[in-house]
Each structure stands twice: as C-alpha cells, then as structure tokens.
Amino acid sequence: MTTLRVAVLGLGYVGIPLVGACIKAGHSVLGFDTDDRVVANLNGGLSHVDDVASVEISSWVSQGFIATSDASTLTDIDVFIICVPTPLSDDGSPDLSAVRAASLTVAAQLDAARKPLVVLESTTYPGTTEEIVKPILESRGAIAKADFCLAFSPERIDPGNKEWDFQNTPKIVGGLTESCTDRAVEFYLTVTTEVVRTKGLKEAEMAKLLENTYRHVNIALVNELAKISHLLDIDFWDVIAAAETKPYGFQAFRPGPGVGGHCIPIDPNYLGHRVRTELGQSVRFVELAQEINASMPAYVVHRTEQLLRSDGKSLAGADILLLGVTYKANIGDQRESPAFGVARELRKAGAQVRFHDPLVESWIVDEESVPKMHDLASASAQATCSILLQAHDCYREPTALLGARLLLNTQGHIQLLSAGEGTNWMNL
Ligand SMILES: NC(=O)c1ccc[n+]([C@@H]2O[C@H](COP(=O)([O-])OP(=O)(O)OC[C@H]3O[C@@H](n4cnc5c(N)ncnc54)[C@H](O)[C@@H]3O)[C@@H](O)[C@H]2O)c1
C-alpha cells in the first residue's frame, strides 16, 4: 500500500477517529483545527472526545502525528478530508461558514502536481459539495477533475457505540466523476473494510440525511405513541418489547426526553432548507417530527408534576435531581441535550434543579450554573424527585437509586433494579 500524506481538517468527534484510522493504515497524518486549545491538547496527548483515549493520542504523537492551526504547514498533501461543524444559524438555516473556511484553506494548499483527493465528510444538504465547495477549491485557479478529485463521504460515527466503529461500519462514497469516486473508494479501502459507491455527490449527501431523518421520524413516532398510550392506560414499553420480537419488518425505537446531539435535531433542517429553497415545498414528516420531539422536555416535566401530585407535592419549590444530562447514555457530549429544555421548564415552574452526571464537570443552562451533586445516593435521597434522563451505566448498578423517594424514568426499557421499596417511581 502506498503511504499517503493525509490532512484532516476539523479535529472533533468525527475528525479524531478518522485521524486514528489513517495512522493505523500507515498514512502520514496532519491534523488542522482553528481552535488553538484543541491543537495544543492533541499535541500534548490529551483527548477531548469520548471514544478516543488520551493514551491513543499520545501514541499517535509518538508516531509522528501533528496537530496544527497553521494552514501553511499543509504542504504536499495527497488527501484532504474536511470534518468541520455544520450547525444551524440563528434563523434555523444551514450555517456553512466552517465548510467555506475549510475549503478556502484547502484551496490555498492544493498542489495540482499531486492531483490530490478532497473529501467533504461534514453532514450537509445535497448540492453542497458541487455548489459550495467546488467553486471555492477552484477559486485559486485549480480545476476539478484536471487538478484535483472531489468526493463526499458522510461520517457515520456513533459516539459511545462499542459494536460499530469507524473501521467496521461501511463507508459511503460519491464523487464528482466516476474517476473521483474511484480515487475516493481506493483511499477509503485503506482505512476501512467496506466502501459503498453512490452514483454521485448528491446521492452520498442525501444518504446521510435519509439515515438521520429516518431516526428523527421514528423517534417522534414512538414519542407520540408513548403519550397516547399513557392516556389510554397502556404500558407502551411493554408494547415495544412485544413488537420487537417480530423477526422482520420492525425496528424498535424508544421514547425518551427528546433528541439531542449534533445530528438528529439538526440534519433534517438541512434537508428542509434545501427542499424549501429549491422546490418551495416543505418536508412534512420532518416538520412534524421536529414538533413532536421538541415537545418532549415539557412532557417530561408534565409527567414529573403528575408524579409529585400523586405524593401530595407540587413542582413549585420542589428539589428536582436530573440524572444524566448529556444527549445520550455513556458519553459526555451535552450538545443539544434535551436536559436543557427539561431544566428550563422545571425552573419556569418554580422548581429548584440540581444534576448528577459523572461524565459532566459543570452544566450551565441559560447562563446559570446548575449545582452538581457528586454523591448519587445522598443526592437522590435528598431530592423531592429524581428524573432519570440518560441511562449511564452508573444508574444501572443494583443499589444506585435505592434512596430515591420519587423517580421518573424516561428510559423505560431500563429495568430500575435499584429503585428501593420506598421509591414511588413511574415510567415516562
Ligand atoms: N458527532 C457526531 O456524532 C457526528 C456523526 C456524523 C456526522 N457528524 C458531522 O460531522 C461534522 C463534524 O462534526 P463533529 O461532531 O466532529 O464536530 P466537532 O465540533 O466535534 O469538531 C469540529 C472541529 O472543527 C473545528 N473547526 C471549525 N472550523 C474549522 C475550520 N474552518 N478549519 C478547521 N477546523 C475547524 C472546530 O474547532 C472543532 O474542533 C458535522 O457536519 C457533523 O454534523 C457528526
């Protein structure tokens, strides 16, 4: 295998595991990030993402990996991979400023003599690679196809997933031309086991949005059915457990406090934006899913209020302990976590909010710090009511929640073995 000089732009949840896979494949890797703190930490062997340990970063550094915020050092690069954030602007539209900036960085460093491969991995709407990235790459005189190859390859990383990682998850690749796709497939086969070709760029871009919209819509479906089932006095968790025994044609999704992270709540907006601006239409499924999933934090608070009332208490003045404030179990990422909405609604109702989460150092909601409780047993015994938002492993320990007096479990598929006899608890 030829050793390539690879530059990864954007060293976050997506870029870091990719760096690791490239190093493991024997490539020479440079990491570029605009955040000097990220660069300093990485060069000092410190990880800032959940799935990659600091000891791994240290070993990369000792093998020659360098992180930099100096774009001029990105010389003689064979493969540029852009993994920068694609958030939403204040008005809810796609914010592609980081993609544009990273494309400009690449444009300035493109060496036509090497005919490099440039790949965008950031999640975005169909058309971005050809309409936004390509013109920027060509802005300094290089011509796509002739001077560089261009492809899109969506990242499917699932932080915290112990079974499926970068290496064993098939990688989708679509190029500007057949030969661009060939180049990208050839490269990705050096770092992963299976590569799936699409017809072109837009199909690869759209595949990622289909995957995330599918999750968004199905989570909304079970969230709505959970609310309805409660009103009909049906145990919806029991319903899911029964339905998922069907060996074909059904995939189980679970209700919860709402969706979070940088994918599910955001990516469908990219699709909605494209459809609106191109076709003047809306994607009705997306809008409905957004409405339902966004209503879940308020629903959690509504159910908490019912639990308190059943015990002769009210939200006003109650001391509420939130357990697990990240956007999913066993990771430390707070981005877009539904816990923010739950805390806001609780405060609005006059409750006092504290949190427990071994993966989160400090938690600020609307510029106000939420007190962190370190000892789970005494914190849950002291609280008027605890709400299990994310089922981190620590909450599954047999004695973890023994002392809780009132407990709302938003993760109903998790058997609360530890809820004590004195605990009055209910599922979402
Ligand atoms: N996190 C996930 O689970 C996940 C999964 C699949 C896809 N994605 C997508 O991948 C992309 C990256 O997401 P992430 O979670 O890794 O983001 P992140 O915020 O963890 O990391 C992005 C990094 O890019 C850096 N950056 C910003 N502008 C830059 C620039 N102009 N040049 C170089 N670096 C720059 C930031 O400083 C940051 O360190 C997004 O489009 C996201 O939607 C994320």
XYZ file of C-alpha atoms and ligand atoms in Angstrom:
472
model
C 0.000 0.000 0.000
C 1.243 3.484 -0.829
C 1.711 5.727 2.166
C -0.262 8.911 1.618
C 0.083 12.303 3.206
C -3.361 12.992 4.650
C -4.665 16.266 6.104
C -7.757 16.080 8.319
C -9.439 19.481 8.778
C -11.610 19.694 11.905
C -10.415 17.602 14.848
C -13.606 16.795 16.725
C -15.863 13.788 17.209
C -15.552 12.908 13.507
C -12.030 14.075 12.689
C -10.231 12.406 15.615
C -11.332 8.792 14.961
C -10.568 9.373 11.273
C -7.043 10.508 12.156
C -6.649 7.286 14.161
C -7.852 5.110 11.274
C -5.452 6.849 8.846
C -2.494 6.418 11.204
C -3.395 2.759 11.739
C -3.414 2.323 7.954
C 0.134 3.640 7.820
C -0.546 7.068 6.332
C 1.292 10.168 7.403
C -1.329 12.416 9.028
C -1.534 16.140 9.738
C -4.488 17.489 11.695
C -5.674 21.046 11.155
C -8.024 22.874 13.524
C -8.773 26.556 14.032
C -9.100 26.095 17.794
C -5.645 26.534 19.356
C -6.732 24.784 22.560
C -7.743 21.662 20.626
C -4.404 21.701 18.801
C -2.367 22.181 21.996
C -4.261 19.414 23.807
C -3.791 16.938 20.969
C -0.093 17.669 20.597
C 0.166 17.200 24.366
C -1.511 13.788 24.074
C -4.889 14.856 25.519
C -8.158 13.648 24.039
C -11.322 15.758 24.070
C -13.678 13.179 22.528
C -15.367 10.264 24.296
C -14.339 7.330 22.119
C -10.614 8.016 21.843
C -8.473 7.765 24.980
C -5.600 10.176 25.681
C -3.176 7.262 25.662
C -4.087 6.642 21.990
C -3.471 10.277 21.089
C -0.082 10.100 22.824
C 0.827 7.066 20.769
C -0.153 8.873 17.542
C 2.019 11.822 18.539
C 4.928 9.477 19.119
C 4.306 8.018 15.649
C 4.598 11.475 14.084
C 1.050 12.835 14.177
C 0.999 16.620 14.371
C -1.975 18.884 15.008
C -1.693 22.454 13.782
C -3.633 25.674 13.344
C -1.082 26.925 10.832
C -2.534 26.227 7.377
C 0.769 26.947 5.649
C 2.151 23.661 7.003
C -0.363 21.643 4.955
C 2.081 21.047 2.126
C 2.447 18.097 -0.260
C -0.920 16.684 0.761
C -2.402 13.754 -1.195
C -5.768 13.623 0.581
C -7.631 16.481 2.284
C -10.624 15.487 4.424
C -12.961 18.177 5.745
C -14.780 17.291 9.004
C -15.817 20.718 10.283
C -19.099 21.552 12.056
C -22.285 22.255 10.148
C -24.584 23.871 12.735
C -27.694 25.986 12.224
C -27.725 29.778 12.022
C -29.903 31.755 14.422
C -32.705 31.753 11.850
C -32.585 27.937 11.622
C -30.914 27.830 8.199
C -27.678 25.879 7.483
C -24.515 27.587 8.694
C -21.831 26.533 6.218
C -19.266 29.111 7.321
C -16.836 26.438 8.630
C -17.175 24.389 5.425
C -16.432 27.511 3.361
C -13.477 28.464 5.543
C -12.001 24.937 5.453
C -12.479 24.800 1.659
C -10.570 28.086 1.371
C -7.772 26.612 3.473
C -7.591 23.614 1.144
C -7.752 25.827 -1.980
C -4.652 27.693 -0.801
C -2.725 24.453 -0.267
C -3.830 22.431 -3.330
C -0.838 21.133 -5.219
C -2.126 20.360 -8.723
C 1.031 18.367 -9.496
C -0.050 15.782 -6.896
C -3.675 15.839 -8.110
C -4.949 15.494 -4.541
C -8.233 13.999 -3.440
C -10.514 16.361 -1.496
C -13.344 14.826 0.517
C -16.103 16.579 2.439
C -17.376 14.490 5.383
C -19.435 17.149 7.194
C -23.157 16.466 7.096
C -24.907 18.880 4.763
C -27.690 19.293 2.193
C -27.459 17.703 -1.265
C -25.629 20.025 -3.639
C -23.147 21.493 -1.121
C -20.020 19.726 -2.386
C -20.577 20.741 -6.001
C -22.160 24.165 -5.498
C -20.237 25.496 -2.467
C -17.011 23.501 -2.018
C -16.009 23.031 -5.678
C -16.096 26.742 -6.662
C -14.062 27.667 -3.573
C -11.471 24.984 -4.367
C -11.292 26.358 -7.915
C -11.015 29.984 -6.773
C -7.212 29.916 -6.968
C -7.006 28.536 -10.459
C -7.114 24.768 -9.882
C -9.725 22.919 -11.954
C -11.750 19.995 -10.608
C -11.144 16.672 -12.404
C -7.948 18.010 -14.004
C -6.101 19.253 -10.905
C -7.883 17.554 -8.024
C -10.522 14.911 -7.359
C -13.600 15.779 -5.323
C -15.868 13.470 -3.311
C -18.375 13.417 -0.470
C -18.321 10.697 2.172
C -20.754 11.035 5.084
C -19.476 10.131 8.507
C -21.496 7.513 10.387
C -19.637 7.611 13.679
C -21.864 6.822 16.662
C -20.110 8.071 19.815
C -20.332 5.542 22.644
C -21.207 2.628 20.340
C -18.965 -0.260 21.364
C -20.004 -2.546 18.497
C -19.886 -0.344 15.412
C -16.950 1.974 14.911
C -15.196 3.749 12.067
C -13.467 0.602 10.874
C -16.337 -1.885 10.699
C -19.106 0.455 9.535
C -19.460 0.579 5.722
C -18.383 3.944 4.311
C -20.483 5.631 1.637
C -18.573 7.445 -1.103
C -19.789 9.527 -4.053
C -17.532 11.513 -6.374
C -17.871 14.413 -8.793
C -16.997 11.983 -11.602
C -16.532 8.218 -11.837
C -12.792 8.646 -11.583
C -13.168 10.873 -8.497
C -15.301 8.110 -6.935
C -12.626 5.552 -7.868
C -9.953 7.646 -6.132
C -12.062 8.068 -3.010
C -13.009 4.369 -2.885
C -9.370 3.410 -3.277
C -8.393 5.694 -0.395
C -11.173 4.644 1.991
C -10.426 0.969 1.387
C -7.063 1.626 3.025
C -8.743 2.809 6.244
C -11.975 0.838 6.461
C -13.252 -2.593 5.500
C -16.240 -1.845 3.264
C -16.930 1.036 0.917
C -20.277 1.657 -0.782
C -20.360 3.707 -4.012
C -23.199 6.037 -4.854
C -23.990 7.388 -8.320
C -22.560 10.765 -7.418
C -22.123 13.510 -4.835
C -25.773 14.294 -4.214
C -26.724 10.671 -3.602
C -23.990 10.367 -0.965
C -25.079 13.660 0.653
C -28.731 12.618 0.623
C -27.995 9.134 2.035
C -26.764 10.704 5.274
C -29.874 12.880 5.530
C -32.100 9.859 4.902
C -30.391 7.943 7.724
C -30.788 10.764 10.226
C -34.288 11.766 9.155
C -35.338 8.120 9.482
C -34.211 8.127 13.116
C -35.781 11.516 13.801
C -39.161 10.481 12.391
C -39.249 7.087 14.101
C -38.275 8.539 17.466
C -41.071 11.081 17.040
C -43.474 8.252 16.232
C -42.751 6.359 19.463
C -42.739 9.586 21.474
C -46.216 10.423 20.239
C -47.459 6.862 20.804
C -45.981 6.890 24.327
C -48.062 9.964 25.180
C -51.200 8.468 23.639
C -50.658 5.073 25.292
C -50.360 6.702 28.683
C -53.753 8.363 28.186
C -55.220 5.002 27.110
C -53.704 3.275 30.175
C -51.427 1.108 28.016
C -47.856 0.312 29.078
C -46.075 1.383 25.876
C -42.727 -0.053 26.987
C -44.392 -3.437 27.216
C -45.837 -2.831 23.735
C -42.376 -2.163 22.270
C -40.902 -5.224 23.996
C -43.648 -7.319 22.394
C -43.430 -5.713 18.932
C -39.678 -6.100 18.714
C -39.961 -9.874 18.876
C -41.069 -9.711 15.207
C -38.041 -11.017 13.358
C -38.593 -8.901 10.223
C -40.123 -5.595 9.133
C -39.876 -3.832 12.509
C -37.082 -1.944 14.177
C -37.604 -0.830 17.766
C -37.158 2.845 18.639
C -37.657 4.067 22.217
C -39.413 7.116 23.618
C -37.300 9.492 25.659
C -36.885 13.053 26.882
C -36.228 14.361 23.342
C -33.482 14.184 20.747
C -30.018 15.713 21.086
C -26.506 15.749 19.698
C -25.247 17.404 16.564
C -27.055 15.144 14.115
C -30.672 14.189 14.732
C -32.061 17.587 15.780
C -30.041 19.472 13.144
C -29.525 17.476 9.958
C -33.193 17.205 8.945
C -33.216 21.031 8.918
C -30.574 20.902 6.191
C -32.901 18.746 4.124
C -35.873 21.006 4.881
C -33.876 24.071 3.856
C -32.847 22.554 0.511
C -36.354 21.429 -0.331
C -37.787 24.820 0.605
C -35.252 26.874 -1.345
C -35.140 24.570 -4.397
C -38.723 23.387 -4.629
C -40.688 25.835 -2.493
C -42.062 22.870 -0.544
C -41.762 21.590 2.979
C -40.779 18.102 4.126
C -43.885 17.460 6.209
C -42.510 14.413 8.007
C -39.503 16.432 9.182
C -41.617 19.307 10.461
C -43.949 17.009 12.359
C -41.053 15.029 13.846
C -39.418 18.258 14.973
C -42.598 19.466 16.603
C -43.168 16.192 18.482
C -39.566 15.638 19.592
C -39.253 19.268 20.701
C -42.341 18.824 22.903
C -40.757 16.014 24.949
C -38.867 18.059 27.586
C -42.148 19.784 28.508
C -43.833 16.374 28.581
C -41.170 15.067 30.988
C -41.955 17.974 33.295
C -45.711 17.352 32.931
C -45.208 13.709 33.976
C -42.973 14.798 36.865
C -45.744 17.073 38.042
C -48.186 14.141 37.961
C -45.774 12.019 39.984
C -45.335 14.768 42.555
C -49.087 15.313 42.776
C -49.618 11.598 43.432
C -47.470 12.159 46.513
C -49.265 15.324 47.565
C -46.481 17.616 46.329
C -46.087 20.239 43.630
C -43.318 21.462 41.342
C -43.129 24.901 42.921
C -40.352 24.744 45.493
C -39.561 21.069 44.756
C -35.938 19.986 44.708
C -35.503 18.086 41.423
C -32.430 15.988 40.643
C -31.666 15.327 36.968
C -29.699 12.122 36.369
C -27.632 12.119 33.150
C -27.707 15.449 31.318
C -25.827 14.507 28.139
C -27.647 13.811 24.896
C -27.183 10.054 25.085
C -26.055 7.398 27.550
C -22.405 6.890 28.483
C -20.962 9.845 26.586
C -20.043 13.309 27.891
C -21.393 15.360 24.968
C -24.005 17.903 26.105
C -24.692 19.417 22.691
C -28.412 19.987 22.073
C -29.197 17.711 25.025
C -32.912 17.608 25.869
C -31.844 18.059 29.513
C -31.546 21.799 28.774
C -35.243 22.008 27.895
C -36.203 19.941 30.947
C -34.199 22.209 33.280
C -35.729 25.327 31.708
C -39.289 24.043 32.106
C -38.620 22.989 35.698
C -37.215 26.386 36.599
C -40.190 28.065 34.939
C -42.459 26.020 37.207
C -40.565 27.216 40.285
C -38.583 24.037 40.977
C -35.003 24.011 42.178
C -32.819 21.983 39.777
C -29.641 20.044 40.540
C -27.881 17.431 38.482
C -25.790 14.308 38.813
C -23.665 13.108 35.904
C -20.210 11.543 36.257
C -19.423 12.487 32.638
C -20.141 16.208 33.012
C -17.940 18.540 35.048
C -20.172 21.565 35.009
C -23.512 22.372 33.436
C -24.791 25.828 32.576
C -28.376 26.429 31.489
C -29.239 29.918 30.220
C -26.048 31.334 31.708
C -26.931 29.989 35.142
C -24.857 27.187 36.577
C -26.795 24.129 37.768
C -25.435 22.723 41.067
C -23.645 19.405 40.548
C -24.237 16.612 43.057
C -21.333 14.205 43.406
C -22.739 11.545 45.691
C -25.638 9.821 43.955
C -27.049 8.049 46.999
C -27.318 11.125 49.202
C -28.392 13.385 46.315
C -31.290 11.148 45.304
C -32.319 10.637 48.942
C -32.315 14.397 49.469
C -34.245 15.331 46.295
C -38.009 15.658 46.296
C -37.956 13.843 42.959
C -35.273 12.415 40.646
C -35.619 12.193 36.864
C -33.544 9.606 35.018
C -32.815 11.295 31.676
C -29.916 9.199 30.319
C -29.203 5.649 31.435
C -25.459 5.934 32.045
C -24.058 2.635 33.320
C -23.734 4.042 36.846
C -27.543 4.278 37.142
C -27.903 0.602 36.307
C -25.942 -0.516 39.344
C -28.202 -2.553 41.655
C -28.018 -0.106 44.527
C -27.632 3.137 42.583
C -31.049 4.656 43.156
C -32.106 2.902 46.339
C -32.594 6.092 48.257
C -34.751 7.965 45.734
C -38.170 8.921 47.062
C -39.916 9.814 43.799
C -38.391 8.790 40.493
C -39.459 9.422 36.881
C -37.794 7.010 34.482
C -37.652 8.392 30.923
C -35.729 5.262 29.848
C -38.487 2.749 30.456
C -36.684 -0.142 28.786
C -34.093 0.041 31.565
C -35.237 -2.055 34.475
C -34.683 0.057 37.555
C -33.426 -2.851 39.630
C -32.128 -0.368 42.079
C -35.311 1.551 42.853
C -35.895 0.792 46.510
C -39.107 -0.383 48.129
C -39.656 3.081 49.469
C -39.387 4.575 45.983
C -42.514 5.716 44.232
C -41.492 5.601 40.577
C -43.067 5.644 37.163
C -42.063 5.482 33.522
C -42.363 8.456 31.181
N -20.534 13.977 16.247
C -21.137 13.021 15.563
O -21.574 12.020 16.132
C -21.280 13.111 14.052
C -21.639 11.960 13.347
C -21.741 12.011 11.966
C -21.539 13.219 11.310
N -21.221 14.354 12.017
C -20.981 15.577 11.246
O -19.574 15.767 11.133
C -19.236 17.170 11.136
C -18.272 17.450 12.270
O -18.911 17.147 13.490
P -18.133 16.923 14.859
O -19.123 16.339 15.803
O -16.844 16.238 14.622
O -17.832 18.445 15.270
P -16.888 18.941 16.477
O -17.474 20.249 16.898
O -16.705 17.851 17.478
O -15.475 19.183 15.779
C -15.290 20.064 14.725
C -13.917 20.699 14.831
O -13.746 21.530 13.675
C -13.012 22.680 14.065
N -13.178 23.734 13.065
C -14.159 24.672 12.953
N -13.939 25.423 11.863
C -12.827 24.950 11.263
C -12.110 25.300 10.096
N -12.518 26.287 9.310
N -10.995 24.598 9.782
C -10.565 23.586 10.580
N -11.200 23.210 11.703
C -12.325 23.885 12.039
C -13.544 23.008 15.442
O -12.638 23.809 16.175
C -13.735 21.606 16.038
O -12.586 21.207 16.772
C -20.570 17.897 11.260
O -21.033 18.185 9.979
C -21.478 16.852 11.906
O -22.836 17.075 11.607
C -21.057 14.310 13.373
